[in-house]
Coordinates of C-alpha atoms (C1' of nucleotides) in Angstrom, one line a residue:
Chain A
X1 CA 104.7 40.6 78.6
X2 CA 106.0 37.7 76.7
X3 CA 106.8 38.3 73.0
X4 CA 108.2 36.3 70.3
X5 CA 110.3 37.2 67.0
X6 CA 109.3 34.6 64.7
X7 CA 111.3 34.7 61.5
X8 CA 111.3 32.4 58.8
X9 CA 114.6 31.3 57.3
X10 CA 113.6 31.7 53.4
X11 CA 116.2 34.8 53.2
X12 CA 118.2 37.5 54.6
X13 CA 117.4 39.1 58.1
X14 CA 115.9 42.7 55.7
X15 CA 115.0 45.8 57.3
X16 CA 111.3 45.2 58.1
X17 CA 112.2 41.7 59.8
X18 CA 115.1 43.9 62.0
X19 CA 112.2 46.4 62.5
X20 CA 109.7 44.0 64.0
X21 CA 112.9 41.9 66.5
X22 CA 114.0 45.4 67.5
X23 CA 110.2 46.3 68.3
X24 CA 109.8 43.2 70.2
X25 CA 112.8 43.4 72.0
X26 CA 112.3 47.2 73.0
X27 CA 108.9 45.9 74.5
X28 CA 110.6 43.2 76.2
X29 CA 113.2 45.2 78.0
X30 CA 111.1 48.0 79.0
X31 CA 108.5 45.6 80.5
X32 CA 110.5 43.3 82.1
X33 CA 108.9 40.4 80.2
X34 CA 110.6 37.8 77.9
X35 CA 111.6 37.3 74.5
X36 CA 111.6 34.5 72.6
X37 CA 113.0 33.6 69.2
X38 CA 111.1 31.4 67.1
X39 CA 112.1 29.7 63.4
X40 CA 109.3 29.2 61.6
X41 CA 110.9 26.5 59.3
X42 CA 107.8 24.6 58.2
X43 CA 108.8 25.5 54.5
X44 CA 111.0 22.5 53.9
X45 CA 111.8 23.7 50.0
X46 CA 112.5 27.5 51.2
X47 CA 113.9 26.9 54.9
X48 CA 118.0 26.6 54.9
X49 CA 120.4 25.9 57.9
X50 CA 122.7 28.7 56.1
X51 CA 119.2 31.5 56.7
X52 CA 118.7 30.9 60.7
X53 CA 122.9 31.3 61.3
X54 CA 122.3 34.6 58.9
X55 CA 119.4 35.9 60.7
X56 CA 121.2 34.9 64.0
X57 CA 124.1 36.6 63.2
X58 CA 122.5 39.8 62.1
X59 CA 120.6 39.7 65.5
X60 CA 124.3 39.1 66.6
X61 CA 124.9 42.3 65.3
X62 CA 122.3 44.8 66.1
X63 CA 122.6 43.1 69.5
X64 CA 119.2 41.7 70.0
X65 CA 119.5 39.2 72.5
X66 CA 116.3 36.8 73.3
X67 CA 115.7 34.5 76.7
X68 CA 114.5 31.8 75.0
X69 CA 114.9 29.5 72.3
X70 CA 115.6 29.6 68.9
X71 CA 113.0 27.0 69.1
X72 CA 112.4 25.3 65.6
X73 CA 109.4 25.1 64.4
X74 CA 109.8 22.1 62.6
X75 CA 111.2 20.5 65.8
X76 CA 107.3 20.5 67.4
X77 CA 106.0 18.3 64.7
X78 CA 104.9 16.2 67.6
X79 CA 102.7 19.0 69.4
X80 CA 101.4 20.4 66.5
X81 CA 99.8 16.4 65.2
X82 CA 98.6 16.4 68.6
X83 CA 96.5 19.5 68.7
X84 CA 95.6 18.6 64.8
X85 CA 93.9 15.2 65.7
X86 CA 91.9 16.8 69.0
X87 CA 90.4 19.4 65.8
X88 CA 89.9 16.3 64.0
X89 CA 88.3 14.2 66.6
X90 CA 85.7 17.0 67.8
X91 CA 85.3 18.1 64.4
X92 CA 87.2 21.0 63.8
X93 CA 89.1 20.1 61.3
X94 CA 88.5 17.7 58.6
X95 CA 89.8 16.1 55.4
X96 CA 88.8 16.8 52.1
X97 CA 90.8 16.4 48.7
X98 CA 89.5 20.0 47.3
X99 CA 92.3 21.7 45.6
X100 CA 93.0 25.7 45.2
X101 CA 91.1 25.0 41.7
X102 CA 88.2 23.2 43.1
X103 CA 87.7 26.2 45.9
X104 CA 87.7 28.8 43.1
X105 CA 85.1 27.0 41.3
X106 CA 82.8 26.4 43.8
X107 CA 83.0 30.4 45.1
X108 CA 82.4 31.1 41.3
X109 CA 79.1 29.0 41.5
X110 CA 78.1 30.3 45.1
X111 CA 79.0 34.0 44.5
X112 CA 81.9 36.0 45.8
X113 CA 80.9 36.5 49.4
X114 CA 80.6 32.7 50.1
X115 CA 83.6 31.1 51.7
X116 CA 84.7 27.8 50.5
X117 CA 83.2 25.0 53.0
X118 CA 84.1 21.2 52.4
X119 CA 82.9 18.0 53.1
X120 CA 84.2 15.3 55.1
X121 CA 85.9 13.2 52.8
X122 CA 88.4 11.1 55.4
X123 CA 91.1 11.7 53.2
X124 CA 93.3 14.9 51.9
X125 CA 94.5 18.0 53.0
X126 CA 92.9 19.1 56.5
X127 CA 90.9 21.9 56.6
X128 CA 89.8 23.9 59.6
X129 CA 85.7 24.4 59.8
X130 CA 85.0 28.3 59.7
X131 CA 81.5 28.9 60.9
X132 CA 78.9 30.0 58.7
X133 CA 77.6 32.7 60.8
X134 CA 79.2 35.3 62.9
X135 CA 82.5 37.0 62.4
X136 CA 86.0 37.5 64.1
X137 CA 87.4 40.3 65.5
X138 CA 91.0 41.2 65.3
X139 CA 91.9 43.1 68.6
X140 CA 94.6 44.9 67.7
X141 CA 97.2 47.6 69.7
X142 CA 97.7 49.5 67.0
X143 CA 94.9 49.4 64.2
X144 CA 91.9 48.6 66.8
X145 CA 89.3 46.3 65.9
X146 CA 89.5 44.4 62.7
X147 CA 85.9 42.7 61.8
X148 CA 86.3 39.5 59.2
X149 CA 83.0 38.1 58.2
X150 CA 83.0 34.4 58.3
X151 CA 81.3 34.4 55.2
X152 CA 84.1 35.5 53.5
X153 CA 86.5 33.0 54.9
X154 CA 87.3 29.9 53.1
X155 CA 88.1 27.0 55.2
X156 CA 91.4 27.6 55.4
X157 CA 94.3 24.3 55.0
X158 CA 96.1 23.5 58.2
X159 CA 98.0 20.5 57.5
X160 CA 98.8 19.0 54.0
X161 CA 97.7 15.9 53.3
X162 CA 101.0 14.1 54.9
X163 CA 99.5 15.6 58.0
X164 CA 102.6 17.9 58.1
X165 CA 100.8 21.1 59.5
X166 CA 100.7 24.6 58.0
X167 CA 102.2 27.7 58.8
X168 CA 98.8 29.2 60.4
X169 CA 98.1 26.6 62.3
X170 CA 101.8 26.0 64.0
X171 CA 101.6 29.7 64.6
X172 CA 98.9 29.3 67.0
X173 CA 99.9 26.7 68.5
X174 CA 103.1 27.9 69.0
X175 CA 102.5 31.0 70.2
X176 CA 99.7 29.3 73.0
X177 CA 102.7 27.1 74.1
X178 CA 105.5 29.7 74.4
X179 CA 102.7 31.5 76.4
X180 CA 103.1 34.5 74.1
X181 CA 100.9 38.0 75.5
X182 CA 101.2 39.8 72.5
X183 CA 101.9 38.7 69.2
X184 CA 104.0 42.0 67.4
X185 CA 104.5 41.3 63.7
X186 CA 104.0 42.6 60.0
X187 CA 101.1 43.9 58.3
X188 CA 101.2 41.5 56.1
X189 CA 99.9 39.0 59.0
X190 CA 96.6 40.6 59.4
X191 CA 94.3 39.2 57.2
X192 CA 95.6 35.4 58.5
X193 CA 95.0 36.3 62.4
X194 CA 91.4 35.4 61.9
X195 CA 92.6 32.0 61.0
X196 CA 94.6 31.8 64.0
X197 CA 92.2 33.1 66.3
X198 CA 89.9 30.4 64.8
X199 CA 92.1 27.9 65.3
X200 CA 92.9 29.5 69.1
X201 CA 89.0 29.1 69.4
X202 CA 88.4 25.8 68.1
X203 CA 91.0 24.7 71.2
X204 CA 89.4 26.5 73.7
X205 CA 92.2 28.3 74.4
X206 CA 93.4 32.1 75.5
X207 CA 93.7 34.8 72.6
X208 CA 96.9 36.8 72.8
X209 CA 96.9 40.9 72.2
X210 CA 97.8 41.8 69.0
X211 CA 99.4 44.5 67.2
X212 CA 100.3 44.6 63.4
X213 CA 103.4 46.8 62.8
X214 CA 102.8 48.6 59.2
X215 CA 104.9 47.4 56.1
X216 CA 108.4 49.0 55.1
X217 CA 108.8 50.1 51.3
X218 CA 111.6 50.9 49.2
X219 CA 112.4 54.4 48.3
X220 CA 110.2 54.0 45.4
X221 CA 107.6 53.2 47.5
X222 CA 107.4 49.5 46.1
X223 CA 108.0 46.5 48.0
X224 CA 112.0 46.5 49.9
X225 CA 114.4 44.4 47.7
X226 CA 117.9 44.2 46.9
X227 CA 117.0 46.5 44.1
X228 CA 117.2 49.3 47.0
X229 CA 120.7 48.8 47.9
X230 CA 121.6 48.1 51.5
X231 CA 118.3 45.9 52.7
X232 CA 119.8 43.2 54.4
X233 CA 121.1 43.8 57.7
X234 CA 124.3 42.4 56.4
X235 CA 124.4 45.0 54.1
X236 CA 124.1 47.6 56.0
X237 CA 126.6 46.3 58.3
X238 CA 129.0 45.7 55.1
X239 CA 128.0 49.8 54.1
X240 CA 129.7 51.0 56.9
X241 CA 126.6 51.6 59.7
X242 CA 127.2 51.3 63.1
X243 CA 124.7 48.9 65.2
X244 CA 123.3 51.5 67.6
X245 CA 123.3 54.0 64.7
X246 CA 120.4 51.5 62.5
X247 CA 118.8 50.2 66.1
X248 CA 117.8 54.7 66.5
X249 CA 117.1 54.7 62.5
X250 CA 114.6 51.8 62.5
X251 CA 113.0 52.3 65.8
X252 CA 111.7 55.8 63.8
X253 CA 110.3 54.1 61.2
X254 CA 106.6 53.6 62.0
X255 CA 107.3 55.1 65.0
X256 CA 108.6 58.6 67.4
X257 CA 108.6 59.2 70.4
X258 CA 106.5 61.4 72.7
X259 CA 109.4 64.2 72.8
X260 CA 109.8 64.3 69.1
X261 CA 113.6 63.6 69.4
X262 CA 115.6 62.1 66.4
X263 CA 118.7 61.4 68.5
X264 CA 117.5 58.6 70.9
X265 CA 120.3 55.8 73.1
X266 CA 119.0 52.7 72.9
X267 CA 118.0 52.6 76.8
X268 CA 115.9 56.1 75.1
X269 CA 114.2 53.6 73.3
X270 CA 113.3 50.9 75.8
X271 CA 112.0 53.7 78.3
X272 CA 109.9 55.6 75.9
X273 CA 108.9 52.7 73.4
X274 CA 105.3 52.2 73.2
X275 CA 103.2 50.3 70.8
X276 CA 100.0 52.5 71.2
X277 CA 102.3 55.3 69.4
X278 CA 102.7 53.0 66.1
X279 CA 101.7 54.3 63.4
X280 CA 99.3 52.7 61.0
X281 CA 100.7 53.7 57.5
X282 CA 103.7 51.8 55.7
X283 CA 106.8 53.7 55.6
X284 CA 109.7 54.1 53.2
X285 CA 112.9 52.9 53.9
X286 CA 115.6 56.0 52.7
X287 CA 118.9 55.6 53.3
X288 CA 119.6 59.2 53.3
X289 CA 118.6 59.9 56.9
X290 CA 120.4 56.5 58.0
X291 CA 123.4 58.0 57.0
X292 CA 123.4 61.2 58.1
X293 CA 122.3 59.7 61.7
X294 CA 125.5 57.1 61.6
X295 CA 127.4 60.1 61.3
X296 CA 125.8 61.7 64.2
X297 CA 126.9 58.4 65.6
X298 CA 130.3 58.3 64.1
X299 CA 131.0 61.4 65.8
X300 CA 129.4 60.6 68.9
X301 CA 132.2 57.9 69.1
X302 CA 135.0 57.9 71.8
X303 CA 138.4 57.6 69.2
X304 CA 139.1 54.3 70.9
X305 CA 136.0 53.0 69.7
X306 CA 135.9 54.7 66.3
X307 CA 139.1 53.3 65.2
X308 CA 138.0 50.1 66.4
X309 CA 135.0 50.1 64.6
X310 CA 137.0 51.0 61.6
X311 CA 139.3 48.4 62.1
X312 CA 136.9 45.9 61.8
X313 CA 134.9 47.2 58.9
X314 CA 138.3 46.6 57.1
X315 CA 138.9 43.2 58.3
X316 CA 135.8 42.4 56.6
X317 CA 135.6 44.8 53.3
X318 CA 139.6 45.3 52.3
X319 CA 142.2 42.8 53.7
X320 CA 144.7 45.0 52.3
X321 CA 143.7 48.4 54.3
X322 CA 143.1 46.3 57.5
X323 CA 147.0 45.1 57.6
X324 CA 147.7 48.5 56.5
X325 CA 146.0 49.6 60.0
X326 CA 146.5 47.2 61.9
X327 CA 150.2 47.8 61.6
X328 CA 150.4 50.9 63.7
X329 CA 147.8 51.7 65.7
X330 CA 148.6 54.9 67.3
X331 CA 148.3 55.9 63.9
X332 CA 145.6 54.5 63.2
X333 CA 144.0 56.5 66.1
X334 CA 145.4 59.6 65.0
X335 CA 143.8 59.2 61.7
X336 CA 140.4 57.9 63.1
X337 CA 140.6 61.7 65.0
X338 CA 141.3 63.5 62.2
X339 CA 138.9 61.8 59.9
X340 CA 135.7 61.5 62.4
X341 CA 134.0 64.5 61.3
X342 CA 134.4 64.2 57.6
X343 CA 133.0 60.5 57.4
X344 CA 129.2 59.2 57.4
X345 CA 129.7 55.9 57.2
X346 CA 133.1 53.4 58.3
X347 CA 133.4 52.8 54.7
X348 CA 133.8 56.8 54.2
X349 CA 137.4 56.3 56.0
X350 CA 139.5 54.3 53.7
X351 CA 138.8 56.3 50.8
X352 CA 139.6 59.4 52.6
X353 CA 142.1 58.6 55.0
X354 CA 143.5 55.8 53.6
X355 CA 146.3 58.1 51.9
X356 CA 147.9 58.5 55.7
X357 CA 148.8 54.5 55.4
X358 CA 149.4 53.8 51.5
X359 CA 151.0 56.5 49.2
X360 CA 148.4 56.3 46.0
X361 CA 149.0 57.3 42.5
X362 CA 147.6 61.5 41.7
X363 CA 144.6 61.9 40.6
X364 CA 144.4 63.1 36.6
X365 CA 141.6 66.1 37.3
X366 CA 143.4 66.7 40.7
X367 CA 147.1 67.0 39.1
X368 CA 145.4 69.1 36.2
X369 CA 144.2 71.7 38.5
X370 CA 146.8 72.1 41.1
X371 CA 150.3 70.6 39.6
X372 CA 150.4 73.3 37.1
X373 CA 153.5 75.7 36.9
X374 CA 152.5 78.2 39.7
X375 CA 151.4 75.1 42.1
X376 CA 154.4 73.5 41.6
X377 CA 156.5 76.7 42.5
X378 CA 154.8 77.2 45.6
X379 CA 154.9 73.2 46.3
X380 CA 158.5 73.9 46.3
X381 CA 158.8 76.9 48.9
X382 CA 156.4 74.4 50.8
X383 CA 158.5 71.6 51.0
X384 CA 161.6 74.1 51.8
X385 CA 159.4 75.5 54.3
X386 CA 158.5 71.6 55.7
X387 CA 162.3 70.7 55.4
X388 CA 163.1 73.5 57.4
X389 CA 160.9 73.4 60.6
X390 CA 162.7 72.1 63.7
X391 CA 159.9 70.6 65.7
X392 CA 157.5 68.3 63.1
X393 CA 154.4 69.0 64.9
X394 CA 151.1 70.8 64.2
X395 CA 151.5 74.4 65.3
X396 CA 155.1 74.5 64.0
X397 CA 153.4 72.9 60.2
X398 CA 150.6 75.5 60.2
X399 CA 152.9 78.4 61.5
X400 CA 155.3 77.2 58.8
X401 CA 152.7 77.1 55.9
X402 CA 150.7 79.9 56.9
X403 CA 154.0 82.0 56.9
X404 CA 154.2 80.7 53.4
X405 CA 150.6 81.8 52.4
X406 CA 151.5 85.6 54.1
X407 CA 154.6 86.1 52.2
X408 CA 153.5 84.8 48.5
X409 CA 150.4 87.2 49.4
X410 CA 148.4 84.2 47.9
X411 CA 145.0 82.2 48.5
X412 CA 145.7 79.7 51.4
X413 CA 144.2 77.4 49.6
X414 CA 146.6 77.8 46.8
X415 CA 149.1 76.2 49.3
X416 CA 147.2 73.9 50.9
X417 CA 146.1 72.0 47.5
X418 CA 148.8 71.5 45.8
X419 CA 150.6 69.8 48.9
X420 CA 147.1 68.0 49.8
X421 CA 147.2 66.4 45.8
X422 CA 150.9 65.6 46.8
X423 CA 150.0 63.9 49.7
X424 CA 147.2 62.5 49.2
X425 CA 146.4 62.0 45.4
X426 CA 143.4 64.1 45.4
X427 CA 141.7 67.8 46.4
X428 CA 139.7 66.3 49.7
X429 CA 141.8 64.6 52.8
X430 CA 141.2 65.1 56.1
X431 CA 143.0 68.9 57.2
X432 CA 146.2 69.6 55.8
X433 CA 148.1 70.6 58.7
X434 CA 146.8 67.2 60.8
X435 CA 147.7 65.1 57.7
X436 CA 150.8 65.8 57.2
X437 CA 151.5 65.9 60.8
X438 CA 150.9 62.2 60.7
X439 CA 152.5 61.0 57.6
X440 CA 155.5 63.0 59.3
X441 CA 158.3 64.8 57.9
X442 CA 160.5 61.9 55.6
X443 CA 156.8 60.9 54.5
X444 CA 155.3 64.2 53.3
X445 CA 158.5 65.3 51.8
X446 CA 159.1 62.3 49.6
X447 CA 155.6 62.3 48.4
X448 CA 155.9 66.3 47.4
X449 CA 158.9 65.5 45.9
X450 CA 157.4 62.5 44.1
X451 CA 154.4 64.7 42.6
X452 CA 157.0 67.5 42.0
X453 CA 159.0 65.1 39.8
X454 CA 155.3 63.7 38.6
X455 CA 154.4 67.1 37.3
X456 CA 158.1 68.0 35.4
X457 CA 157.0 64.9 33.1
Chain B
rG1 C1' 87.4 39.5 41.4
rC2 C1' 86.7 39.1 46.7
rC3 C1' 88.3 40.4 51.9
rG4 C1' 91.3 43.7 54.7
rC5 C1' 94.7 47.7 56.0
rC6 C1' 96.5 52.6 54.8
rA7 C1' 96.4 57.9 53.0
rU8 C1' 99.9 65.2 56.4
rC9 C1' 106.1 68.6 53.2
rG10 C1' 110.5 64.7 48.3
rU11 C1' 111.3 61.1 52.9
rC12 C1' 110.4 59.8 58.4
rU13 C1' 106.8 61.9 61.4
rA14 C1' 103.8 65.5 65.3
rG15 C1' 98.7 66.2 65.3
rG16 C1' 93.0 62.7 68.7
rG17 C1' 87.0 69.0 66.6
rG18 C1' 88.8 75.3 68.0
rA19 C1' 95.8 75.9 70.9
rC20 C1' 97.2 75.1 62.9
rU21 C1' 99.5 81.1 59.9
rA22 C1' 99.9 72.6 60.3
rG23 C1' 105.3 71.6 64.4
rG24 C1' 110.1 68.6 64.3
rA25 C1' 114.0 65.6 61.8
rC26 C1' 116.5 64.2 57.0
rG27 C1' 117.0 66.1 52.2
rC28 C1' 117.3 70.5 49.2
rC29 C1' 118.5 76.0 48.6
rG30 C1' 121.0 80.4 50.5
rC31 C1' 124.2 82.9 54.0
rC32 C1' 128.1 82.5 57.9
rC33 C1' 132.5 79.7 59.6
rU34 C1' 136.5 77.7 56.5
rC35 C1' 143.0 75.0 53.7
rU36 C1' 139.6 70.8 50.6
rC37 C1' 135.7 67.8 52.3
rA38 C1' 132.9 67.8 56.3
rC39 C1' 131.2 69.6 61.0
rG40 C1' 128.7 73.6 63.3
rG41 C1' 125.5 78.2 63.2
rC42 C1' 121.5 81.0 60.9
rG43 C1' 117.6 81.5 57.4
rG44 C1' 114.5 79.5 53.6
rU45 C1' 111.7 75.8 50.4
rA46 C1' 107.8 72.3 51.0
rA47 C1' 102.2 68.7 52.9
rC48 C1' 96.6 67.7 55.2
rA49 C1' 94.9 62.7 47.8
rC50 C1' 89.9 64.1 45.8
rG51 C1' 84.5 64.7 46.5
rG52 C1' 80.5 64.8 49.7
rG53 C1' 78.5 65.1 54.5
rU54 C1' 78.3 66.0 60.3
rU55 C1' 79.4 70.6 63.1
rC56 C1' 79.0 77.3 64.9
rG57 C1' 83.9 75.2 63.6
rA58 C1' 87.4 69.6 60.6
rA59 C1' 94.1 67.7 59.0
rU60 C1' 91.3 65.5 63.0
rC61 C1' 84.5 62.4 62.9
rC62 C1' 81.3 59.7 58.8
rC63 C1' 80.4 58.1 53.6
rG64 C1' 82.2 57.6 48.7
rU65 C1' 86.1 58.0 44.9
rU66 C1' 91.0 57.4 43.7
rG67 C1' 95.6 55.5 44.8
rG68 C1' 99.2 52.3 47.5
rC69 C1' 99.8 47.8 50.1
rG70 C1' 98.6 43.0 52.2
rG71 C1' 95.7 38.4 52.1
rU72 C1' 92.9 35.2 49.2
rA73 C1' 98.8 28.6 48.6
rC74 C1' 98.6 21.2 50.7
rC75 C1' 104.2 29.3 51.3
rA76 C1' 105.6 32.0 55.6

RNA sequence: GCCGCCAUCGUCUAGGGGACUAGGACGCCGCCCUCUCACGGCGGUAACACGGGUUCGAAUCCCGUUGGCGGUACCA
């Protein structure tokens, strides 16, 4: 199989765009065929050098790698006016000055179900010649056969007037070059494969398979913008997802495997990928599942890799916390450990965790509730009881404070909170007996005697 | 307007005429575990858009309606 991820650099890499590179490339691996990365860049007004490194870098990121190209689009001008003056020559194509205005008029005067056909002016745009009769047929993997009428078809513009040639027209071309088998993109590119295949035909030459993957909504069910939150690959790079983590999300959209699994590797994917199994309606893109299957990922996760990970999320979202980390990384270890089950997403960490590095100020709600007069008595047998303790490590902590709970015959938790506000500013923190463990003894007792002093006030 | 695609729990989906009392996953709810938050375990909630056919039998096939989406650019 050969296959080709076409982009064009008017934006972001989004979700669907990930969708239809990871599809490709899944089909390229487990065929042992090629993939090739194509910018379609004929939009001169919309096309920016700052969109292809973005989309290459989010490619970067998933780890989507391609064998050939990025060929530019733009850079086969010469090919494409080629192929354009063999149309013209044998009278495929030909020039006419009729506008989008004039075509509407003349469908108006020859009824709907007429398709706009020009004359040979010598001059103009250049239009392709859709016969009268007859009809093409979309083979596709997924939907089937597709039937447009070549009534309905306008002549469709390949080339503006400059002769600088249109996106539907390079397309084919392109594709026929790169030697492309099947052509795996958006819905949206249905209803312009007749105009390809046309074009395709008009050459004489070979029709690639296609297959039309079906569109990606918002949660809302309306078209996927920023309006949804993370869209962009960037963005869900920036929220805290791990690469592997979206690569199993996306792969499920339009698509599951035979065995029904949610929880699929990526080599899962390439063996058990298939295009026949695509689904034909357009799915909605909810972040809910995403996140609950990057935590799956999260805790997947060797520690090493984890606090790597987390590492640099914070070199890119919060200078601060990254120095903070980077400082001590044994630490930084310890608290990935502690922290991997209670986080979703690598931006889940700092907010939780990031206590162990920074002391932070209390909490109002959290002092209210557990710095009041019976907290901060108990807070005080618990630092006794810290300040005490020979050996500063976890069973000697929780033997220590669960002494404590036993003897003031009280709730453990009305032991554990107070010291966890201490500590950490608020009621949630990775466990009690871990954290404090790790902000060790001088640490945990200068902050308890900080809140202690805090709550006198 | 015209052309086309699509239609199963809130969401992603399984389903290819009888195996459907419609399965799984996320979410949600409840219970258990529990120092908070999570994790984990157990249980529950919830869908074949509507109307006609075809058939002994339809979520599955056909037609229509409705709805969503795409195309209809000298955009891609």
């Amino acid at each position: 199989m050969r296959l080709r991820f076409a982009p064009s650099p008017t934006g972001a890499l989004h979700i669907g765009g990930a969708r239809t590179a990871l599809f490709n490339w899944l089909l390229a691996r487990g065929s042992g065929g090629r993939l090739v990365l194509r910018i379609e860049d004929t939009d001169r007004e919309r096309s920016t050098p700052e969109n292809v490194a973005q989309i290459i870098d989010a490619l970067n990121w998933l780890q989507i790698d391609w064998d050939e190209g990025p060929i530019m689009q733009s850079e086969r001008a010469e090919r494409h006016r080629q192929e354009l003056a063999r149309l013209l020559d044998q009278g495929h194509a030909y020039r006419s000055t009729a506008t989008a205005e004039d075509v509407k008029a003349y469908k108006a005067k020859h009824g709907a179900d007429r398709g706009f056909r020009g004359r040979q002016e010598g001059e103009g745009a250049i239009r392709l010649r859709v016969p009268d009769e007859g009809a093409t047929i979309v083979h596709d993997v997924i939907r089937g056969d597709t039937r447009f009428e070549h009534v309905h078809l306008d002549d469709p513009v390949i080339a503006r007037a400059d002769g600088s040639v249109l996106y539907n027209f390079a397309v084919a071309i392109d594709d026929l070059d790169a030697g492309i088998t099947h052509v795996v993109r958006g819905e949206d590119h249905l209803s312009n494969t007749p105009k390809q295949l046309l074009v395709l035909e008009a050459l004489g030459a070979p029709q690639p398979l296609y297959a039309h993957l079906p569109l990606l909504h918002g949660p809302d069910g309306k078209k996927l913008s920023k309006r949804h939150g993370a869209a962009s690959v960037q963005e869900l790079r920036d929220a805290g997802y791990l690469p592997a983590a979206v690569r199993n999300y996306i792969a499920l959209l339009g698509w599951g495997s035979e065995s029904d699994e949610t929880i699929l590797s990526t080599q899962e994917l390439i063996d058990q990928f298939k295009l026949e199994r695509v689904s034909r309606n357009p799915a909605r893109f909810d972040e809910t599942k995403l996140r609950w299957m990057n935590g799956v990922y999260i805790r997947a996760s060797s520690v090493e890799d984890l606090a790597s990970a987390i590492e640099d999320h914070l070199e890119l979202e919060d200078p601060d916390a990254a120095a903070a980390v980077r400082a001590d990384r044994a630490k930084l270890l310890e608290a990935a450990r502690i922290s991997q089950e209670k986080i979703q997403r690598l931006s889940d960490f700092w907010p939780l965790s990031g206590f162990l590095f920074q002391e932070r100020e209390i909490q109002e709600k959290a002092r209210a509730r557990w710095m009041g007069e019976e907290s901060v008595a108990i807070a005080t047998q618990a630092r006794a009881e810290l300040a005490d303790i020979d050996a500063f490590d976890e069973p000697s902590v929780q033997r220590a404070l669960e002494g404590l709970v036993a003897r003031l015959e009280v709730k453990p938790g009305n032991v554990y909170q107070p010291l966890r506000v201490a500590i950490s500013g608020t009621t949630t923190s990775p466990g009690i007996f871990e954290s404090i463990v790790l902000l060790g003894r001088k640490e945990t007792l200068k902050r308890i005697d900080d809140a202690l002093a805090g709550a006198a006030r």
